[in-house]
Coordinates of C-alpha atoms (C1' of nucleotides) in Angstrom, one line a residue:
Chain A
M17 CA 0.0 0.0 0.0
T18 CA 2.7 2.5 1.0
T19 CA 4.8 3.3 -2.0
P20 CA 8.1 4.8 -0.8
L21 CA 8.7 6.6 -4.0
T22 CA 5.6 8.7 -3.8
L23 CA 6.1 9.5 -0.2
Q24 CA 9.5 10.6 -1.0
R25 CA 7.9 13.1 -3.4
I26 CA 5.6 14.4 -0.7
V27 CA 8.6 15.0 1.6
R28 CA 10.4 16.8 -1.1
R29 CA 7.4 19.0 -1.9
L30 CA 6.9 20.0 1.8
E31 CA 10.6 20.5 2.4
T32 CA 10.9 23.2 -0.1
R33 CA 9.4 25.7 2.3
V34 CA 9.9 24.5 5.8
R35 CA 12.8 22.7 7.4
L36 CA 11.7 19.2 8.6
D37 CA 13.5 16.9 11.0
E38 CA 13.9 13.1 10.9
E39 CA 10.7 12.5 13.0
D40 CA 8.7 14.7 10.6
R41 CA 10.0 12.7 7.6
A42 CA 9.3 9.4 9.4
A43 CA 5.7 10.6 10.1
I44 CA 5.2 11.4 6.4
H45 CA 6.6 8.0 5.5
A46 CA 4.1 6.4 7.7
L47 CA 1.2 7.9 5.8
P48 CA -1.2 5.4 4.2
V49 CA -0.9 6.1 0.5
Q50 CA -2.6 4.6 -2.5
Q51 CA -1.4 5.2 -6.0
R52 CA -3.7 5.4 -9.0
T53 CA -4.0 6.5 -12.6
M54 CA -6.8 8.6 -13.8
D55 CA -8.1 9.3 -17.3
P56 CA -8.4 12.8 -18.7
A57 CA -11.5 14.6 -17.5
T58 CA -11.9 12.3 -14.4
Y59 CA -13.3 14.2 -11.5
M60 CA -11.0 14.2 -8.5
V61 CA -13.3 16.3 -6.4
R62 CA -16.9 17.4 -7.2
E63 CA -18.5 20.5 -5.9
G64 CA -20.9 19.8 -3.0
E65 CA -19.4 16.5 -2.1
T66 CA -17.5 15.7 1.1
V67 CA -13.8 15.4 0.6
E68 CA -12.4 12.2 2.1
N69 CA -9.1 12.1 0.3
C70 CA -6.3 14.3 -0.6
V71 CA -4.6 13.9 -3.9
L72 CA -1.0 14.6 -4.8
L73 CA -0.3 14.9 -8.5
L74 CA 2.6 12.7 -9.5
S75 CA 2.3 13.1 -13.2
G76 CA -0.1 14.9 -15.5
F77 CA -2.1 18.1 -15.1
A78 CA -5.3 18.9 -13.3
Y79 CA -7.5 22.0 -12.9
R80 CA -10.0 23.6 -10.6
H81 CA -13.2 25.1 -11.9
K82 CA -16.7 26.1 -11.2
V83 CA -19.7 26.3 -13.5
T84 CA -22.0 29.3 -13.2
G85 CA -25.8 29.1 -13.1
D86 CA -26.0 29.7 -16.9
G87 CA -23.5 27.0 -17.7
Q88 CA -20.3 29.0 -18.2
R89 CA -17.2 27.5 -16.8
Q90 CA -14.4 29.4 -15.1
I91 CA -11.1 27.7 -14.4
M92 CA -9.5 29.0 -11.2
A93 CA -6.2 27.1 -11.2
I94 CA -4.2 24.6 -13.1
H95 CA -1.9 22.2 -11.3
M96 CA 1.2 20.4 -12.3
P97 CA 3.1 17.3 -11.1
G98 CA 4.3 17.6 -7.5
E99 CA 1.4 19.7 -6.3
F100 CA -1.2 18.9 -3.7
L101 CA -4.8 19.1 -5.0
D102 CA -7.0 18.9 -2.1
L103 CA -5.5 20.6 0.8
Q104 CA -7.8 23.4 -0.3
N105 CA -11.0 21.6 0.2
S106 CA -9.8 19.1 2.8
L107 CA -10.4 20.9 6.0
L108 CA -13.6 22.7 5.0
G109 CA -16.2 19.9 4.8
L110 CA -18.0 20.3 1.5
A111 CA -16.0 21.0 -1.6
D112 CA -17.0 24.4 -3.1
H113 CA -15.6 23.6 -6.6
N114 CA -14.6 20.9 -8.9
V115 CA -11.1 19.4 -9.5
Q116 CA -10.7 17.5 -12.7
A117 CA -7.9 15.8 -14.6
L118 CA -6.7 17.7 -17.6
T119 CA -4.5 15.0 -18.9
R120 CA -4.0 11.4 -17.9
C121 CA -2.7 11.6 -14.3
E122 CA -0.9 9.5 -11.8
V123 CA -1.8 10.4 -8.3
A124 CA -1.1 9.5 -4.8
I125 CA -4.2 9.4 -2.5
V126 CA -4.0 10.1 1.2
P127 CA -7.0 10.0 3.5
I128 CA -7.8 13.4 4.9
A129 CA -8.0 12.0 8.4
A130 CA -4.4 10.9 8.2
L131 CA -3.3 14.3 7.1
R132 CA -5.3 16.0 9.8
K133 CA -3.6 13.8 12.4
L134 CA -0.2 14.3 10.8
S135 CA -0.6 18.1 11.1
E136 CA -1.5 17.8 14.8
D137 CA 1.3 15.3 15.6
R138 CA 4.0 17.0 13.6
P139 CA 3.2 20.8 13.6
R140 CA 6.0 21.7 11.2
V141 CA 4.6 19.4 8.6
G142 CA 1.2 21.0 9.2
Q143 CA 2.8 24.4 8.7
A144 CA 4.4 23.2 5.5
M145 CA 1.0 22.1 4.2
W146 CA -0.5 25.4 5.3
I147 CA 2.1 27.3 3.4
D148 CA 1.4 25.2 0.3
T149 CA -2.2 26.4 0.4
L150 CA -1.1 30.0 1.0
V151 CA 0.9 29.9 -2.3
D152 CA -2.2 28.5 -4.0
A153 CA -4.1 31.5 -2.6
A154 CA -1.5 33.9 -3.8
I155 CA -2.0 32.6 -7.3
F156 CA -5.8 32.9 -6.9
R157 CA -5.4 36.5 -6.1
E158 CA -3.2 37.2 -9.1
W159 CA -5.8 35.5 -11.3
I160 CA -8.5 37.9 -9.9
V161 CA -6.3 40.8 -11.1
N162 CA -5.7 39.1 -14.4
V163 CA -9.2 38.5 -15.2
G164 CA -10.5 41.7 -13.6
R165 CA -8.2 44.3 -14.9
R166 CA -6.2 43.2 -17.9
D167 CA -7.2 43.2 -21.5
S168 CA -7.2 40.0 -23.5
I169 CA -3.6 40.2 -24.8
S170 CA -2.2 40.9 -21.4
R171 CA -4.3 38.1 -19.8
L172 CA -3.1 35.5 -22.1
S173 CA 0.5 36.7 -22.0
H174 CA 0.3 36.6 -18.3
L175 CA -1.0 33.1 -18.2
L176 CA 1.7 31.9 -20.7
C177 CA 4.4 33.4 -18.5
E178 CA 3.0 31.8 -15.4
I179 CA 2.8 28.4 -16.9
A180 CA 6.3 28.7 -18.3
L181 CA 7.9 29.6 -14.9
R182 CA 5.9 27.1 -12.9
L183 CA 6.9 24.3 -15.2
E184 CA 10.5 25.4 -15.1
E185 CA 10.5 25.7 -11.4
A186 CA 9.2 22.1 -11.3
G187 CA 11.9 21.0 -13.7
L188 CA 9.4 20.1 -16.3
A189 CA 10.4 22.6 -19.0
K190 CA 13.3 24.8 -19.9
D191 CA 14.4 27.5 -22.3
R192 CA 10.9 28.9 -22.2
R193 CA 9.5 26.1 -24.3
Y194 CA 6.8 23.7 -23.2
E195 CA 3.9 21.5 -24.1
L196 CA 0.7 23.4 -23.3
P197 CA -1.7 20.8 -21.8
M198 CA -4.8 22.8 -22.6
T199 CA -7.2 23.4 -25.5
Q200 CA -8.0 27.0 -26.5
E201 CA -11.4 26.5 -24.9
Q202 CA -9.7 25.8 -21.6
L203 CA -7.4 28.8 -22.0
A204 CA -10.6 30.8 -22.5
D205 CA -12.0 29.4 -19.3
C206 CA -8.8 30.4 -17.4
T207 CA -8.9 33.9 -18.7
G208 CA -12.7 34.7 -18.8
L209 CA -12.6 35.0 -22.6
T210 CA -14.3 33.1 -25.5
P211 CA -12.4 30.4 -27.3
V212 CA -12.7 32.4 -30.5
H213 CA -11.1 35.4 -29.0
V214 CA -8.3 33.3 -27.5
N215 CA -7.6 32.0 -30.9
R216 CA -7.3 35.5 -32.3
V217 CA -5.1 36.7 -29.5
L218 CA -2.7 33.7 -29.8
K219 CA -2.4 34.5 -33.5
E220 CA -1.6 38.1 -32.7
L221 CA 1.1 37.0 -30.2
G222 CA 2.5 34.9 -32.9
R223 CA 2.3 37.7 -35.5
Q224 CA 4.2 40.0 -33.1
G225 CA 7.0 37.4 -32.8
L226 CA 6.5 36.9 -29.1
I227 CA 5.7 33.3 -29.2
A228 CA 5.8 30.4 -31.7
R229 CA 3.3 27.6 -31.6
D230 CA 3.2 24.2 -33.2
K231 CA 0.2 22.3 -32.2
R232 CA 0.2 22.4 -28.4
S233 CA 3.9 23.3 -28.1
V234 CA 4.6 26.8 -27.1
Q235 CA 7.9 28.6 -27.3
I236 CA 8.3 32.0 -25.8
L237 CA 10.6 33.9 -28.2
E238 CA 10.8 37.2 -26.5
W239 CA 10.5 36.6 -22.8
D240 CA 11.1 40.2 -21.7
R241 CA 8.5 41.7 -24.0
L242 CA 5.9 39.0 -23.3
Q243 CA 6.4 39.5 -19.6
H244 CA 6.0 43.2 -20.0
I245 CA 2.8 42.9 -22.1
G246 CA 1.4 40.4 -19.6
D247 CA 2.3 42.8 -16.7
F248 CA 3.9 39.7 -15.2
N249 CA 6.0 39.7 -12.0
T250 CA 7.1 36.5 -10.3
R251 CA 6.6 37.7 -6.8
Y252 CA 3.2 36.2 -6.3
L253 CA 4.6 32.7 -7.2
H254 CA 6.7 32.8 -4.0
F255 CA 9.6 30.8 -5.4
E256 CA 12.4 30.2 -2.9
A257 CA 15.4 32.3 -3.3
G258 CA 17.2 30.6 -6.2
G259 CA 14.3 29.5 -8.2
P260 CA 14.6 28.7 -11.9
T261 CA 18.3 29.6 -12.4
N262 CA 18.2 30.2 -16.1
L263 CA 15.5 32.9 -15.7
A264 CA 17.4 35.6 -14.0
S265 CA 15.7 38.2 -16.2
A266 CA 12.3 37.1 -14.9
R267 CA 12.7 38.4 -11.4
Chain B
M28 CA 0.4 45.3 26.6
T29 CA -1.8 42.3 26.5
T30 CA -5.4 43.3 26.3
P31 CA -7.6 40.4 27.5
L32 CA -10.6 41.6 25.5
T33 CA -8.9 41.5 22.2
L34 CA -7.4 38.1 22.9
Q35 CA -10.8 36.9 23.8
R36 CA -11.8 37.9 20.3
I37 CA -9.0 35.9 18.8
V38 CA -10.0 32.8 20.7
R39 CA -13.6 33.2 19.6
R40 CA -12.6 33.6 16.0
L41 CA -10.5 30.5 16.0
E42 CA -12.9 28.4 17.9
T43 CA -15.7 28.8 15.3
R44 CA -14.0 26.1 13.2
V45 CA -11.8 23.9 15.5
R46 CA -12.4 22.7 19.0
L47 CA -9.7 24.1 21.3
D48 CA -8.8 23.0 24.8
E49 CA -7.8 25.0 27.9
E50 CA -4.1 24.8 27.0
D51 CA -4.8 26.1 23.5
R52 CA -6.7 29.0 25.0
A53 CA -4.0 29.7 27.5
A54 CA -1.4 29.8 24.8
I55 CA -3.5 32.3 22.8
H56 CA -3.9 34.4 25.9
A57 CA -0.2 34.5 26.3
L58 CA 0.3 36.2 22.9
P59 CA 1.9 39.6 22.9
V60 CA -0.8 41.9 21.5
Q61 CA -0.8 45.5 20.8
Q62 CA -3.9 47.5 20.1
R63 CA -4.1 50.5 17.7
T64 CA -6.4 52.7 15.7
M65 CA -5.8 53.4 12.1
D66 CA -7.1 56.1 9.9
P67 CA -8.9 55.3 6.6
A68 CA -6.5 54.5 3.8
T69 CA -3.7 53.6 6.1
Y70 CA -1.6 50.8 4.7
M71 CA -1.4 47.7 6.9
V72 CA 0.7 45.8 4.5
R73 CA 2.5 47.0 1.4
E74 CA 3.4 44.9 -1.6
G75 CA 7.0 43.9 -1.7
E76 CA 7.6 44.5 2.0
T77 CA 8.4 41.9 4.6
V78 CA 5.5 41.2 6.9
E79 CA 6.5 41.3 10.6
N80 CA 3.1 41.5 12.2
C81 CA -0.3 40.0 11.8
V82 CA -3.3 42.2 12.2
L83 CA -6.7 41.2 13.6
L84 CA -9.5 43.6 12.7
L85 CA -11.5 44.6 15.8
S86 CA -13.6 47.2 14.2
G87 CA -13.9 48.9 10.8
F88 CA -13.2 47.5 7.3
A89 CA -10.1 46.8 5.3
Y90 CA -9.4 45.5 1.8
R91 CA -6.7 43.7 -0.2
H92 CA -5.6 45.0 -3.6
K93 CA -3.0 45.1 -6.2
V94 CA -2.3 47.8 -8.8
T95 CA -1.5 46.8 -12.4
G96 CA 1.4 48.1 -14.4
D97 CA -0.8 50.7 -16.1
G98 CA -2.2 51.9 -12.7
Q99 CA -5.5 50.1 -12.5
R100 CA -6.5 48.8 -9.2
Q101 CA -8.1 45.4 -8.4
I102 CA -9.6 44.7 -5.0
M103 CA -9.3 41.0 -4.1
A104 CA -11.0 40.9 -0.8
I105 CA -12.8 43.1 1.7
H106 CA -12.5 42.3 5.4
M107 CA -14.8 43.0 8.3
P108 CA -14.4 43.0 12.1
G109 CA -13.2 39.8 13.6
E110 CA -11.1 38.7 10.7
F111 CA -7.4 38.1 10.5
L112 CA -5.7 40.2 7.9
D113 CA -2.2 38.9 7.5
L114 CA -2.2 35.2 7.9
Q115 CA -2.2 35.3 4.1
N116 CA 1.1 37.1 3.8
S117 CA 2.6 36.1 7.1
L118 CA 4.3 32.8 6.2
L119 CA 5.4 33.8 2.8
G120 CA 8.2 36.3 3.2
L121 CA 7.5 39.2 1.0
A122 CA 3.9 40.5 0.7
D123 CA 2.5 40.1 -2.8
H124 CA -0.3 42.6 -2.4
N125 CA -1.4 45.6 -0.3
V126 CA -3.8 45.6 2.6
Q127 CA -5.4 49.0 3.4
A128 CA -7.9 50.4 5.8
L129 CA -11.2 51.1 4.2
T130 CA -12.6 52.9 7.2
R131 CA -11.2 53.9 10.5
C132 CA -10.1 50.7 12.1
E133 CA -9.2 49.3 15.5
V134 CA -6.8 46.5 15.2
A135 CA -4.9 44.0 17.3
I136 CA -1.3 43.5 16.3
V137 CA 0.6 40.3 16.9
P138 CA 4.2 39.6 15.8
I139 CA 4.4 36.9 13.2
A140 CA 7.1 35.1 15.1
A141 CA 4.7 34.6 18.0
L142 CA 2.0 33.2 15.7
R143 CA 4.5 30.9 14.1
K144 CA 5.6 29.6 17.4
L145 CA 2.0 29.3 18.6
S146 CA 1.2 27.1 15.6
E147 CA 4.0 24.8 16.4
D148 CA 3.4 24.5 20.1
R149 CA -0.4 24.2 19.8
P150 CA -1.1 22.4 16.5
R151 CA -4.8 22.7 16.8
V152 CA -4.5 26.5 17.0
G153 CA -2.3 26.3 14.0
Q154 CA -4.9 24.3 12.2
A155 CA -7.6 26.8 13.1
M156 CA -5.5 29.6 11.6
W157 CA -4.9 27.4 8.6
I158 CA -8.6 26.9 8.1
D159 CA -9.1 30.6 8.4
T160 CA -6.9 31.2 5.4
L161 CA -8.6 28.4 3.5
V162 CA -11.9 30.2 3.8
D163 CA -10.2 33.4 2.5
A164 CA -9.0 31.3 -0.4
A165 CA -12.5 29.9 -1.1
I166 CA -13.7 33.5 -1.4
F167 CA -10.8 34.4 -3.7
R168 CA -11.9 31.5 -6.0
E169 CA -15.5 32.7 -6.1
W170 CA -14.3 36.2 -7.0
I171 CA -12.3 34.8 -10.0
V172 CA -15.6 33.3 -11.2
N173 CA -17.5 36.5 -10.5
V174 CA -15.1 38.7 -12.4
G175 CA -14.4 36.2 -15.1
R176 CA -17.8 34.9 -16.1
R177 CA -20.6 37.1 -14.9
D178 CA -22.0 40.2 -16.5
S179 CA -22.1 43.5 -14.6
I180 CA -25.5 43.1 -13.1
S181 CA -24.7 39.6 -11.8
R182 CA -21.4 40.7 -10.5
L183 CA -22.7 43.5 -8.4
S184 CA -25.6 41.5 -7.2
H185 CA -23.3 38.8 -6.1
L186 CA -21.1 41.2 -4.3
L187 CA -24.0 42.8 -2.5
C188 CA -25.3 39.3 -1.4
E189 CA -21.9 38.3 -0.2
I190 CA -21.4 41.4 1.9
A191 CA -24.9 41.1 3.4
L192 CA -24.4 37.5 4.5
R193 CA -20.9 38.0 5.8
L194 CA -22.1 41.0 7.9
E195 CA -25.0 39.1 9.2
E196 CA -22.8 36.1 10.1
A197 CA -20.6 38.4 12.0
G198 CA -23.6 39.9 13.8
L199 CA -23.0 43.3 12.2
A200 CA -26.2 43.6 10.2
K201 CA -29.6 42.1 10.0
D202 CA -32.8 42.0 7.9
R203 CA -30.6 42.4 4.8
R204 CA -29.9 46.0 5.5
Y205 CA -26.4 47.4 6.0
E206 CA -24.1 50.3 5.7
L207 CA -21.9 49.7 2.6
P208 CA -18.4 50.9 3.6
M209 CA -17.4 51.5 0.0
T210 CA -17.5 54.2 -2.7
Q211 CA -18.8 53.2 -6.1
E212 CA -15.2 53.5 -7.4
Q213 CA -14.2 50.8 -4.8
L214 CA -17.1 48.6 -5.8
A215 CA -15.8 49.0 -9.4
D216 CA -12.4 47.8 -8.3
C217 CA -13.9 44.8 -6.6
T218 CA -15.9 43.8 -9.7
G219 CA -13.5 44.7 -12.5
L220 CA -15.8 47.4 -13.8
T221 CA -15.6 51.2 -14.2
P222 CA -17.2 53.5 -11.6
V223 CA -19.5 54.9 -14.2
H224 CA -20.9 51.5 -15.0
V225 CA -21.3 50.5 -11.4
N226 CA -23.4 53.6 -11.0
R227 CA -25.7 52.6 -13.8
V228 CA -26.0 49.1 -12.6
L229 CA -26.9 50.1 -9.1
K230 CA -29.5 52.4 -10.5
E231 CA -30.8 49.5 -12.5
L232 CA -31.0 47.3 -9.5
G233 CA -32.9 50.0 -7.7
R234 CA -35.3 50.5 -10.7
Q235 CA -36.0 46.8 -10.7
G236 CA -37.0 47.0 -7.0
L237 CA -34.3 44.6 -5.9
I238 CA -32.5 47.0 -3.6
A239 CA -33.0 50.4 -2.0
R240 CA -30.2 52.8 -1.4
D241 CA -29.9 55.9 0.7
K242 CA -26.4 57.3 0.6
R243 CA -24.2 54.3 1.7
S244 CA -27.0 52.4 3.2
V245 CA -28.2 49.3 1.3
Q246 CA -31.4 47.4 1.8
I247 CA -32.0 44.3 -0.1
L248 CA -35.7 44.2 -0.9
E249 CA -36.0 41.0 -2.8
W250 CA -33.4 38.6 -1.5
D251 CA -34.4 35.6 -3.5
R252 CA -34.4 37.5 -6.8
L253 CA -31.1 39.3 -6.1
Q254 CA -29.5 36.0 -5.2
H255 CA -30.8 34.5 -8.4
I256 CA -29.6 37.3 -10.5
G257 CA -26.2 37.3 -8.8
D258 CA -25.9 33.5 -9.2
F259 CA -25.2 33.5 -5.5
N260 CA -24.8 30.4 -3.4
T261 CA -23.4 30.5 0.1
R262 CA -21.5 27.3 -0.1
Y263 CA -18.2 29.0 -0.7
L264 CA -18.4 31.1 2.4
H265 CA -18.2 27.9 4.5
F266 CA -20.4 29.0 7.3
E267 CA -20.8 26.5 10.1
A268 CA -24.0 24.5 10.2
G269 CA -26.4 27.0 11.8
G270 CA -25.0 30.2 10.3
P271 CA -27.2 33.3 10.1
T272 CA -30.4 31.9 11.5
N273 CA -32.7 34.4 9.9
L274 CA -31.5 33.6 6.4
A275 CA -32.8 30.1 5.9
S276 CA -33.8 31.0 2.3
A277 CA -30.2 31.8 1.6
R278 CA -28.8 28.3 1.7
Chain C
dC3 C1' -11.1 6.5 -43.3
dG4 C1' -15.0 8.2 -41.0
dA5 C1' -16.2 10.8 -36.9
dT6 C1' -15.2 13.8 -33.5
dC7 C1' -12.9 17.3 -31.4
dC8 C1' -10.1 21.4 -32.1
dT9 C1' -8.7 25.4 -34.6
dT10 C1' -9.3 29.2 -37.7
dT11 C1' -11.7 32.9 -40.1
dG12 C1' -15.2 36.5 -41.3
dA13 C1' -19.3 39.4 -40.4
dT14 C1' -22.2 41.4 -37.1
dA15 C1' -23.9 42.4 -32.5
dT16 C1' -23.5 44.0 -27.8
dG17 C1' -21.9 45.2 -23.2
dT18 C1' -18.8 48.1 -21.2
dT19 C1' -15.6 51.8 -21.4
dT20 C1' -14.3 56.4 -22.3
dC21 C1' -14.9 61.2 -22.3
dA22 C1' -17.1 65.0 -20.6
dA23 C1' -19.9 67.7 -17.9
dG24 C1' -23.2 68.9 -14.3
dC25 C1' -24.9 67.8 -9.8
dT26 C1' -24.9 66.5 -4.8
dT27 C1' -23.0 65.9 -0.4
dA28 C1' -19.7 66.4 3.3
dG29 C1' -16.1 68.7 5.3
dT30 C1' -13.4 73.1 6.4
dG31 C1' -12.1 77.6 7.4
dG32 C1' -13.4 82.3 7.7
Chain D
dC16 C1' -23.3 79.7 9.8
dC17 C1' -22.2 80.6 5.3
dA18 C1' -19.0 80.0 1.4
dC19 C1' -15.9 77.3 -0.6
dT20 C1' -13.8 73.0 -1.9
dA21 C1' -13.1 68.4 -2.8
dA22 C1' -14.9 64.0 -3.3
dG23 C1' -18.3 61.3 -4.9
dC24 C1' -22.4 60.5 -7.7
dT25 C1' -25.2 60.9 -12.0
dT26 C1' -26.2 61.3 -16.9
dG27 C1' -25.5 61.3 -22.1
dA28 C1' -23.1 60.3 -26.4
dA29 C1' -19.6 58.1 -28.9
dA30 C1' -15.9 54.6 -29.2
dC31 C1' -14.1 50.1 -28.6
dA32 C1' -13.0 45.4 -27.1
dT33 C1' -14.9 41.3 -26.9
dA34 C1' -18.8 38.2 -27.7
dT35 C1' -21.8 35.8 -30.8
dC36 C1' -23.0 33.4 -34.8
dA37 C1' -21.8 30.6 -38.5
dA38 C1' -19.1 27.8 -41.4
dA39 C1' -15.0 25.7 -43.1
dG40 C1' -10.5 23.5 -42.5
dG41 C1' -7.2 20.4 -39.7
dA42 C1' -5.9 17.1 -36.6
dT43 C1' -6.4 12.8 -34.0
dC44 C1' -8.1 8.3 -33.0
dG45 C1' -10.5 4.2 -33.1

DNA sequence: CGATCCTTTGATATGTTTCAAGCTTAGTGG
DNA sequence: CCACTAAGCTTGAAACATATCAAAGGATCG
């Protein structure tokens, strides 16, 4: 049941922001973990349901979203390998939004009760999980700004910058090139635009020589200009000092 | 230095979501607290600065915001008496947004270091503070939806509903009537609209008999319809079972 | 190799912004 | 207590960004 490799991953994730001691690590290694694979579009959490488990993404992408009364969807976050998905809902009873697999995903599943106990027995581990959710919240805030106050070109530029840096930070991309795991419709749902308009804006970014696309692959050709157009500043991502080393110009 | 009354308030706030024992309470009462009054528009936290203190709002209103590169402002949250203001920034090093007094405020100030230690010594208190920030995050998410996918009438209706319920939950308003602590420009900054348009929409809500305004006072005349127009559902506020008793129709 | 999902493009419609000016209210000093 | 000022509210007309509608062209996968 316990798969050492995935627990190793949890330890690594938590240790990026808080120093843990041997006992902390041991407690994490004692967690009951189950590993699973999920097909694209599988729901990991559904709005209105009680959350029993917490999911750690081992591979693949997932996203949070809500659907409005008239059926429009808004994506509130995208998640990449190494990130916790359900600390957000875990301590709050009923889930207030959906979490869904974007691509095929491998996940580690931990019962909430175990995490809750862990956070009581090993306060520093609890603090690390808390900080993890605070970084999520910082990104939510930036998205409010993005969607509330920037025009369509800035919005998409901002999103492309964020994804690039988060992927690089996670060691999943480099040289400002990556495989975008989303359709244009999903990009639209991230930015509060229509798919049609996303298409036009992406074309425009290409025409201006800022990015190059080939199918789902994105290459940022002019990082500084794209960052400027997207009004993008890394502060809200709260990378540790160090961060993606090859992106000095980004900070 | 320690003012028992304000500490009492912290205990009450934290106890709404996690059961605390005597030792937990004692530890909270041992916190070094300073009380202060702040004029409207005073900055409590400034983007880019290190956060040394955590502020609990005792009276008055405050708000979180960022300013974009071209000088537009987006408000990401408004806070009312009884709420913690800086748990969000506290554990993350540099603040990624501003927190400012909306009205004259009385606040209790606690050094971050003390809170950090408290959360290690008394894990359940740490958990309570964590949950507090998770509720903030839930509200951030709903605001992304509001600003991203609802039209101007829904957006403002939604905001008016949220403020009404949060005030009532805090015992600061009843019968769906309250004093709105914001100018129309600030409402615009909450909803990603222009002040001019906020004005027109408020007029429209009045014309439709949904609300009545007199200066800053707002009375919601038709709760059910306003809630419907605003696509408003309380789930994301994560009130405890019970909640504002006189608002059965709201849940 | 047909079917489905995704992307692209054009024409038109619309909600919201922008600009500009007048009006009201609250606060301040003479 | 009035006059003055600044801040906030209200209204109208024109401009603009983005949405909507519609249809065709690619890609992907069983």
